[in-house]
XYZ file of C-alpha atoms in Angstrom:
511
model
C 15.393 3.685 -9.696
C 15.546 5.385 -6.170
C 13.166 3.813 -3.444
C 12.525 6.872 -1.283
C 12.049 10.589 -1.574
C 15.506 11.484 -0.482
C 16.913 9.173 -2.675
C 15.589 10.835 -5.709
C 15.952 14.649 -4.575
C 20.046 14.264 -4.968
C 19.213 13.709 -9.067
C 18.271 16.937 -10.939
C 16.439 14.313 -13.779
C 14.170 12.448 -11.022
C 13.616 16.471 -9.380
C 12.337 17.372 -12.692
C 9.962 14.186 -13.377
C 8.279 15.443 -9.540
C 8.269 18.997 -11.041
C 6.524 17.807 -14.321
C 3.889 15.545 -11.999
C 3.097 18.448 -9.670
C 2.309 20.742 -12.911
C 0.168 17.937 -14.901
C -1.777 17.551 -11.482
C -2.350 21.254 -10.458
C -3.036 21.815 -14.661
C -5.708 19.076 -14.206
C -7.025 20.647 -11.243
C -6.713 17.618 -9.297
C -7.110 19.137 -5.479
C -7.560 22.117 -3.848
C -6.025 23.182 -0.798
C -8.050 23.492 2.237
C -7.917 23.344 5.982
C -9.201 19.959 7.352
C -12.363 20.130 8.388
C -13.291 18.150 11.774
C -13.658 15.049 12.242
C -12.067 13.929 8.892
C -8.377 12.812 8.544
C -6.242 12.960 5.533
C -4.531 10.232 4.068
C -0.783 9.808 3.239
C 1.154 10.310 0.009
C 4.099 8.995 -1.945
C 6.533 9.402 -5.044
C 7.230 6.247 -6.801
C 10.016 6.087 -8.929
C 10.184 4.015 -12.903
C 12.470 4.603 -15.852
C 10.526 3.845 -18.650
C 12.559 2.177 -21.730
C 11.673 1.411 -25.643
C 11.830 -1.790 -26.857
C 14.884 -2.012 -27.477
C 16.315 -1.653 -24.503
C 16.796 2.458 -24.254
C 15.632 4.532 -21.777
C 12.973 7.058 -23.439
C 11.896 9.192 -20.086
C 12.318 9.490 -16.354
C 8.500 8.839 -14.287
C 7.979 10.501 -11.485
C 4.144 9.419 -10.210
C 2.609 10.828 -7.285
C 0.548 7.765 -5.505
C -2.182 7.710 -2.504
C -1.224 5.536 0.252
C -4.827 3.857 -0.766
C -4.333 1.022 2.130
C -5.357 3.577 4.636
C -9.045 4.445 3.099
C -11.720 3.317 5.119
C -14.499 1.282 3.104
C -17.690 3.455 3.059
C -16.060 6.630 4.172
C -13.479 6.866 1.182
C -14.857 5.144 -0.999
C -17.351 2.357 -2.538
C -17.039 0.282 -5.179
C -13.491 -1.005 -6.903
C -13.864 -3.088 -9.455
C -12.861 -2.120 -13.120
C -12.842 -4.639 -15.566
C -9.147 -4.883 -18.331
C -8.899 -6.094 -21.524
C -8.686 -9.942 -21.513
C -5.774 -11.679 -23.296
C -7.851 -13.885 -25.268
C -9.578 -10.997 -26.649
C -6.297 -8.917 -27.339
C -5.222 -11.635 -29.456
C -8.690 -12.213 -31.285
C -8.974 -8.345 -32.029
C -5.194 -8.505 -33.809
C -6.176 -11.681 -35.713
C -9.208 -9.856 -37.063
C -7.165 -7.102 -37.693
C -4.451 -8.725 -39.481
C -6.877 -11.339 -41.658
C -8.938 -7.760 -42.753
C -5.278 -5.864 -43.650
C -7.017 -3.706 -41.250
C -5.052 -0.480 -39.816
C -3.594 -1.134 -35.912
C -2.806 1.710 -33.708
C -1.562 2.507 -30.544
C -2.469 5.189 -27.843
C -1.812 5.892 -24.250
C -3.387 8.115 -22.241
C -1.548 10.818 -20.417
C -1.970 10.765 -16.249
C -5.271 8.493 -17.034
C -6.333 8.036 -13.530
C -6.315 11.819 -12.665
C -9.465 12.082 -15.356
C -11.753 10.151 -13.029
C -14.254 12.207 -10.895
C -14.465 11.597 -6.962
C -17.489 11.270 -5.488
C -16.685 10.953 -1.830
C -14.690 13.622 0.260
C -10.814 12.437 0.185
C -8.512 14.565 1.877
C -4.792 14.028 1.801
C -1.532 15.331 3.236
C 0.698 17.582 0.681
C 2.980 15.484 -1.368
C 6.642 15.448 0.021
C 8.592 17.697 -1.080
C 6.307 20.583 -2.507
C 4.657 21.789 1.126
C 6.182 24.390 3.607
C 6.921 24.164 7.141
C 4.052 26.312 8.582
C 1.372 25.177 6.161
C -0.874 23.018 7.921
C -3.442 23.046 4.905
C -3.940 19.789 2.871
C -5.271 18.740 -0.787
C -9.071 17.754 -1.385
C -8.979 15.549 -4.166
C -11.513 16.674 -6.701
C -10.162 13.930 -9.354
C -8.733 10.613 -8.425
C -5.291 9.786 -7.824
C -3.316 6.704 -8.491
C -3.040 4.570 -5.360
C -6.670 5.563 -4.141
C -8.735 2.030 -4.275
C -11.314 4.146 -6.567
C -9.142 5.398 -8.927
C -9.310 2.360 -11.895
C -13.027 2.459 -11.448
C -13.695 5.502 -11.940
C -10.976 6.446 -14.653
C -13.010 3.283 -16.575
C -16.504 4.938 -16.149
C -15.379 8.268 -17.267
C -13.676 6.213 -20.571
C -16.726 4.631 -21.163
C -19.071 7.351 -21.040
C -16.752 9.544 -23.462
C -16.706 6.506 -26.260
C -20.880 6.034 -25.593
C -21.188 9.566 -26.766
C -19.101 9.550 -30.027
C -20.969 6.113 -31.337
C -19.176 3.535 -29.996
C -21.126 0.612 -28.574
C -19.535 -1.340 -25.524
C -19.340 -5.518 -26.185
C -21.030 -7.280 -24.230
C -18.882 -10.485 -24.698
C -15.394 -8.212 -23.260
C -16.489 -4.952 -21.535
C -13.251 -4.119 -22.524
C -14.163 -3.418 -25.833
C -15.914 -1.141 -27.637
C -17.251 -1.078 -31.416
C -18.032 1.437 -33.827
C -20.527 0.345 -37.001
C -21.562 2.956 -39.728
C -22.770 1.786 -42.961
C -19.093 0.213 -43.842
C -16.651 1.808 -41.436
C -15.761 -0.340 -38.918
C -13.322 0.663 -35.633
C -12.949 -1.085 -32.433
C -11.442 0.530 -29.453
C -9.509 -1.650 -26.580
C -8.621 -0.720 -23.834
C -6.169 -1.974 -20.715
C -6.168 0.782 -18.372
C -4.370 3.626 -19.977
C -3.583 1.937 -22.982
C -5.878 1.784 -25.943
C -5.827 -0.863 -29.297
C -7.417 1.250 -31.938
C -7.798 -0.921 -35.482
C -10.562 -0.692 -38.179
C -10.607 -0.302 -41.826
C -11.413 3.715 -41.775
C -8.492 5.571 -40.863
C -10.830 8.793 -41.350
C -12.833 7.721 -38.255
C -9.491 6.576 -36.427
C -7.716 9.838 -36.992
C -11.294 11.492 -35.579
C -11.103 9.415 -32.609
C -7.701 9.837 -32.011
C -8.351 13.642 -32.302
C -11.245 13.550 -29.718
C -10.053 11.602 -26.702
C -6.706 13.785 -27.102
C -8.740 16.965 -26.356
C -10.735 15.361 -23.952
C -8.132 13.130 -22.049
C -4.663 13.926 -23.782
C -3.317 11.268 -25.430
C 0.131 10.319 -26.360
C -0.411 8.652 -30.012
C 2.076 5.806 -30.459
C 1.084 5.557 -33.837
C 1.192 1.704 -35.858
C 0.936 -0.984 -33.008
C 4.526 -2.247 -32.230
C 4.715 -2.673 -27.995
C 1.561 -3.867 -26.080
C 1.595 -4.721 -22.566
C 4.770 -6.115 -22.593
C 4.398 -8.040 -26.157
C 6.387 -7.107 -28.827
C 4.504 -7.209 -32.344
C 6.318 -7.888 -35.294
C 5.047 -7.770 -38.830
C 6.630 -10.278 -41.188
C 5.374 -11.472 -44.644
C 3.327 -13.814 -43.724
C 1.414 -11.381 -41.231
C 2.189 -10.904 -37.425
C 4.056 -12.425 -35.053
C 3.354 -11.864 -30.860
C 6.560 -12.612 -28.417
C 8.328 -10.980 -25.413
C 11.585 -11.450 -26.370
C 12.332 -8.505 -23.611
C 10.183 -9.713 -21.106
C 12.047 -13.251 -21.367
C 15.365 -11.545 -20.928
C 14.845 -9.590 -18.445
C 13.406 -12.512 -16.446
C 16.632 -14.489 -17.007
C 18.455 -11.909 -16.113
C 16.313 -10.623 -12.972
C 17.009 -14.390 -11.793
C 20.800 -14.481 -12.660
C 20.527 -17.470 -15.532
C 21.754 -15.574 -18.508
C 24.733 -17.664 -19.117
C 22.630 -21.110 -18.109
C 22.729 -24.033 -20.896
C 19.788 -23.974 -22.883
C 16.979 -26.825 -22.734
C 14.899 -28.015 -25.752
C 12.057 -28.794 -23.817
C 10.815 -27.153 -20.547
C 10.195 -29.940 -18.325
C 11.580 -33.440 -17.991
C 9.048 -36.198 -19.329
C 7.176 -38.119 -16.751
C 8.143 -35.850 -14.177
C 5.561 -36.180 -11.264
C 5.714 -33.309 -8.900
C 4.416 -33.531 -5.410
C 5.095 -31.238 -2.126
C 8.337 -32.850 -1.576
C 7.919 -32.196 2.397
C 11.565 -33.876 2.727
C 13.187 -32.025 0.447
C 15.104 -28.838 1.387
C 12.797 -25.219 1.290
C 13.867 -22.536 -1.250
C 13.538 -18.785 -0.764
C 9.621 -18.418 -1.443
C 9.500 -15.092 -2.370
C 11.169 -15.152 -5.260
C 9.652 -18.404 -6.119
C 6.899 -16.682 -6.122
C 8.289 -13.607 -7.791
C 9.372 -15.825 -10.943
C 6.216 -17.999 -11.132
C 4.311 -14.850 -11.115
C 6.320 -13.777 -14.219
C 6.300 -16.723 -15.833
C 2.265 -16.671 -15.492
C 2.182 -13.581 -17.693
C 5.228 -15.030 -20.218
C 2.029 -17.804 -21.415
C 0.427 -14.554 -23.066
C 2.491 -15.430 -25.863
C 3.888 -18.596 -25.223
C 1.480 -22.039 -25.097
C 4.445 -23.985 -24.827
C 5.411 -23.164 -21.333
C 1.888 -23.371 -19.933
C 1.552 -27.175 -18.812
C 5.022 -26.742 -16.814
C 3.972 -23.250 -15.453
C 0.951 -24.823 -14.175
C 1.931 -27.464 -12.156
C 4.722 -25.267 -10.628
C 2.217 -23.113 -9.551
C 0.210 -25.613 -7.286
C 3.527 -25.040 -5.044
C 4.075 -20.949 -4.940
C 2.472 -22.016 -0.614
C 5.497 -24.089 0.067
C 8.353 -24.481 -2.535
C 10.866 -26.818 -2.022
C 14.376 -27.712 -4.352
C 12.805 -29.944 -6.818
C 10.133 -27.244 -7.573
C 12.625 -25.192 -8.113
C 14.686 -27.395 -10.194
C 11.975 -27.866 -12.107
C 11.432 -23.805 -12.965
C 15.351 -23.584 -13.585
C 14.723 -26.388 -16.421
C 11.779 -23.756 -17.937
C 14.210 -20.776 -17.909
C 16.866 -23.122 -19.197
C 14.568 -23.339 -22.233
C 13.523 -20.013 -22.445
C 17.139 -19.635 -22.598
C 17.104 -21.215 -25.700
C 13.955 -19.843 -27.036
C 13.802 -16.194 -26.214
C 12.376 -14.628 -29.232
C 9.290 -17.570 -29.969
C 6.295 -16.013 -30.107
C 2.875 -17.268 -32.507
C 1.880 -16.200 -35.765
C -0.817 -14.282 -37.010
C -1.086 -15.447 -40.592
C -2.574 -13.127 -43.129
C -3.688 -15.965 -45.052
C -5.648 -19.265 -44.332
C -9.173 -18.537 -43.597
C -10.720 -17.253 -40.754
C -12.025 -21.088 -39.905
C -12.316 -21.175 -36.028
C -10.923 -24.870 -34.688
C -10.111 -25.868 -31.365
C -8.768 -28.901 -29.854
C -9.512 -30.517 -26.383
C -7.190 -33.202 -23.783
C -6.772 -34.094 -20.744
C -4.278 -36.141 -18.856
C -6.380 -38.396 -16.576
C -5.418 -38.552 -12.832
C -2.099 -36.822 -13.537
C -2.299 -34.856 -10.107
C -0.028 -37.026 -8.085
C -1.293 -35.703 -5.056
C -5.070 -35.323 -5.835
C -5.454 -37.994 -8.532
C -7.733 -35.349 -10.547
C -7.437 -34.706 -14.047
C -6.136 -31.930 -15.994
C -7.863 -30.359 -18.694
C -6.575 -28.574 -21.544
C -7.886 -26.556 -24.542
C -6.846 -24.704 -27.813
C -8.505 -22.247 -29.951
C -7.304 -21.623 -33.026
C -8.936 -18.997 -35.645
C -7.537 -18.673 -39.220
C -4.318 -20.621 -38.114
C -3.715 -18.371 -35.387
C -3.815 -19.493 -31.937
C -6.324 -17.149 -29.720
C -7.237 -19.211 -26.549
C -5.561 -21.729 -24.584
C -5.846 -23.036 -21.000
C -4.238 -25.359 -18.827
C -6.275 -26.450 -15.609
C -6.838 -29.191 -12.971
C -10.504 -30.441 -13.095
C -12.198 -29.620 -9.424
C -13.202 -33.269 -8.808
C -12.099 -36.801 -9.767
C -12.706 -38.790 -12.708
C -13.406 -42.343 -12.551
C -12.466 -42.834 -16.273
C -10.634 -41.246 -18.882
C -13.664 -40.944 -21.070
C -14.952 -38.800 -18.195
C -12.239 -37.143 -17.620
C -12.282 -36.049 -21.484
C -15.599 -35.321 -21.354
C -15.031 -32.681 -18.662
C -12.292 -31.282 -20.841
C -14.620 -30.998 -23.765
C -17.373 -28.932 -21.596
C -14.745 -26.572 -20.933
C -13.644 -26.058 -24.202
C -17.267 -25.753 -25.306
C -18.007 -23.047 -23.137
C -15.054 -21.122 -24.754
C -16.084 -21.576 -27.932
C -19.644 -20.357 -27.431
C -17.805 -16.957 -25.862
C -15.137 -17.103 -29.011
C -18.533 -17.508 -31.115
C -20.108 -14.633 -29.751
C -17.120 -12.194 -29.444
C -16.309 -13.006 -33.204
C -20.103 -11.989 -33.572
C -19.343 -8.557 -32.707
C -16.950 -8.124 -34.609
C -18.488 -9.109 -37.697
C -16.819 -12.263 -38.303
C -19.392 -14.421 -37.156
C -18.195 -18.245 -37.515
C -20.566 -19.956 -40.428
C -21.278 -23.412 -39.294
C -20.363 -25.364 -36.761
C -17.010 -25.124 -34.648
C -15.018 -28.151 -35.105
C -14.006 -29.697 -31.510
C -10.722 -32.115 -32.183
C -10.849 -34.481 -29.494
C -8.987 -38.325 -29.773
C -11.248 -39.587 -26.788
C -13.596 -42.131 -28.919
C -15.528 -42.668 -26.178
C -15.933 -39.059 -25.308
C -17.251 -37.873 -28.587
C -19.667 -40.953 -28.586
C -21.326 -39.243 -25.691
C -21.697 -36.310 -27.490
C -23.161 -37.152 -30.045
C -25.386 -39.608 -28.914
C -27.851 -39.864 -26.073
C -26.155 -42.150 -24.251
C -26.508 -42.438 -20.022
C -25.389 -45.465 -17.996
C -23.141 -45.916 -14.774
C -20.191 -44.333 -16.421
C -21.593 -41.046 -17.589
C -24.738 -40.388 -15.456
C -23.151 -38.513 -12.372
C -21.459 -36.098 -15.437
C -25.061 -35.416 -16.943
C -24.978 -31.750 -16.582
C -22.060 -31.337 -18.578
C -23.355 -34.358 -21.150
C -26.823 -32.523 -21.761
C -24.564 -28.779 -22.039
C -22.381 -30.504 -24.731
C -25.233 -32.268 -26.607
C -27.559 -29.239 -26.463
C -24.482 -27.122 -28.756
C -23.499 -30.276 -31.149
C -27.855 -30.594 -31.550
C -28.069 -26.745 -32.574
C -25.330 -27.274 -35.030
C -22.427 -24.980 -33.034
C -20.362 -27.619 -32.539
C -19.536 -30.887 -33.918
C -16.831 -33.358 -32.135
C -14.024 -34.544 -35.168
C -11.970 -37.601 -34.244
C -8.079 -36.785 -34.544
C -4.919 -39.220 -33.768
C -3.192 -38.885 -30.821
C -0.025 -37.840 -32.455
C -1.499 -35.066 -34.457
C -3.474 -33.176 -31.077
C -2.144 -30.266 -30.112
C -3.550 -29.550 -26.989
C -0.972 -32.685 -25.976
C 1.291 -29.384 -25.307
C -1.362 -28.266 -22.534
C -1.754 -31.432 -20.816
C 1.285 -33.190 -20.870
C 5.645 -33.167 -20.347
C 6.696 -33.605 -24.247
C 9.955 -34.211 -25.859
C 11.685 -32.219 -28.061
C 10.504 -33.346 -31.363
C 7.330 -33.929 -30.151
C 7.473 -30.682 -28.871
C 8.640 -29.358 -31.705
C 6.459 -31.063 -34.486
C 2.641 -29.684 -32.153
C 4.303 -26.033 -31.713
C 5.163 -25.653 -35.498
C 1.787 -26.975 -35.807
C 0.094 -24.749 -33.470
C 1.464 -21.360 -35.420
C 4.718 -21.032 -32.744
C 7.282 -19.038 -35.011
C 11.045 -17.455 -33.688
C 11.808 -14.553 -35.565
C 15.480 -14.316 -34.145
C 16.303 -18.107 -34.656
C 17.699 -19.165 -38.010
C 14.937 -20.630 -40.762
């Protein structure tokens, strides 16, 4: 992939991919070309450069895009407001586990040039793209339709999204904006989107293929057909339903990192390991620290197991020094071993919604706070999980459980009320796995002395949802909780034993 403009104008395939950008823009009637009026200024431009490949590993075309140099817009000359909210994870998976426990139908779309669709509503001039202007012409392009690389552009590519769906039915969620729903008499379809690409499933493929038909003449749309490569996640479909992994994405971060031919681990970080900033050890190149904690932050998307170790590397991404770095050699050294694991989707079991609290009291060496960690599972599937360090410091375990069980009570009331919407509405209470005895006592009874009343807040939260009957604390034994994966360095049978549990399944690894 060239880096510069002269790089790419010695290959006739990257001088076609500009030729094909420059037509799609001037098609979409992206700018005009004027002389610049006084007192304004025009902003830069730039090519940028991607081969984009299949799955499997083969390039399928050559991506020439055309990108504003946005970081020289002035805020309330060129533009406004930024923010434009994606598709969360959590609800990604939730939609597919739906999907999948419904035998409902899954496509895939992608939207051609996306960001060129959205409408401008400030004066944004900009310097012709290298390349395509002559010598003499001193004119430049005001953008009519944003650009990719203006700070506008996701905004208002989302608003112009939303307001097409609004006026064909669909109703926006209120639990993921994200999302948007479909209900008529007993078709159901549900439209996600991440950017440019967009989940379609629902049980009327009548209503799909009519969808599919409108935002293609009012966007163009590339239709992918069945879902098969999301984001980075590969989806598999298997007898017993659907499996999520990124077998690529896990390969391509060994080798990006040069550990292809390292000897695999079976688990991803060394038991009682205690991490601290290590200011005597040797410093490591923090860049690509950075770079490979970064990656390894989007690898948990399909991978629980790696989440505990990814977060406590991250607390150093400031400062790294060797043993941080040993320590994320010993995680790719196990996704060495595990590249294809991914979780199942099963067709079968239910659509029960579980989840399962921890912590692992004062484990921050450095801080002595806790460290909370939470597991949703729906149907057998795992849909939520979280790894965090609690933001002050508990003076018990009980306490520090407590905290852990407030969190995951706050995800369950969201799970509860995303499932709402999409007509799978939980009947009965959510059961809340925790092995803290002392924790669910408080729970479920109104209990306040020394030990609990400077946590009140989240006592009377958690007692107000187990009173109204949305959640009720189960006792479990230690060995059988699962969120142990979240909060704490396991061993490999351990390890093993809570993953199968969990719904972890390796389609490339021998049954």
């Amino acid at each position: 992939e060239p880096k510069h403009f002269k790089q790419a104008v010695k290959d006739v395939r990257w001088i076609e991919a500009m030729k094909q950008e420059i037509q799609a823009l001037e098609e979409n009637k992206t700018w005009t070309l004027e002389e610049l009026p006084k007192g304004k200024r025009a902003i830069d431009s730039k090519w940028v450069y991607k081969i984009k490949y299949k799955p499997n590993g083969d390039v399928e075309r050559y991506k020439a895009r055309l990108v504003a140099k946005g970081c020289t817009q002035m805020e309330g000359v060129d533009f406004h407001e930024t923010f434009a909210p994606v598709a969360k994870l959590v609800t990604v998976r939730t939609l597919l586990t739906v999907a999948v426990k419904r035998n409902w139908h899954i496509h895939q779309l992608d939207v051609n040039n996306a960001f060129l669709h959205g409408d401008l509503n400030e004066d944004v001039y900009m310097k012709l793209p290298e390349g395509f202007g002559k010598q003499d012409d001193n004119r430049v392009c005001k953008l009519k339709k944003s650009l990719y690389g203006l700070k506008q552009a996701s905004r208002n590519w989302y608003q112009k999204f939303t307001h097409s769906l609004l006026d064909v039915g669909f109703k926006q969620s209120h639990a993921d904006h994200s999302l948007f729903i479909f209900k008529e008499k007993d078709a159901f379809v549900a439209a996600l989107i991440y950017v440019d690409d967009v989940v379609l499933v629902g049980n009327d493929p009548h209503k799909i293929q009519a969808t599919k038909g409108f935002l293609d003449k009012r966007f163009s749309i590339k239709d992918l057909g069945p879902l098969k490569y999301f984001l980075g996640i590969e989806v598999a479909k298997t007898k017993e339903g659907m499996v999520l992994s990124q077998r690529k994405y896990t390969l391509d971060i060994l080798e990006d990192v040069g550990m292809t031919g390292c000897r695999p681990s079976t688990f991803p970080m060394e038991q009682n390991l205690k991490l601290d900033k290590c200011d005597k050890a040797a410093c490591v190149d923090g860049n690509q620290y950075r770079r490979l904690i970064g990656k390894l932050l989007y690898l948990q998307a399909t991978r629980p197991d790696i989440t505990y170790a990814v977060n406590i590397l991250s607390q150093f991404v400031s400062d790294p020094r060797q043993p941080h770095m040993d320590a994320a050699n010993r995680v790719l050294c196990y996704l060495k071993g595990t590249p294809g694991q991914g979780i199942l989707i099963p067709r079968d079991g239910g659509t029960n919604l579980l989840a399962y609290c921890d912590s692992d009291w004062l484990g921050c060496p450095m801080t002595r706070r806790s460290r909370t960690g939470y597991l949703l599972l729906l149907g057998g599937a795992p849909v939520s999980w979280k790894t965090k360090k609690q933001s002050v410091v508990s003076k018990s375990s009980a306490e520090a459980e407590y905290r852990a069980m407030s969190n995951a009570v706050s995800e369950i009331l969201w799970m509860r009320w995303l499932l709402g919407e999409l007509d799978m509405a939980p009947v009965g209470p959510t059961a809340l796995f925790c092995d803290n005895q002392a924790a669910r006592h408080i729970a479920n009874n109104p209990v306040f002395h020394e030990r609990t009343k400077h946590v009140e807040m989240d006592c009377y939260f958690v007692r107000e949802r187990v009173d109204s009957m949305e959640i009720c604390p189960m006792p479990i034994a230690t060995k059988d909780q699962i969120a142990d994966v979240l909060t704490k360095a396991l061993g490999a049978n351990s390890l093993r034993f809570l993953l199968y549990k969990l719904g972890a399944r390796n389609l490339h690894a021998p049954t």
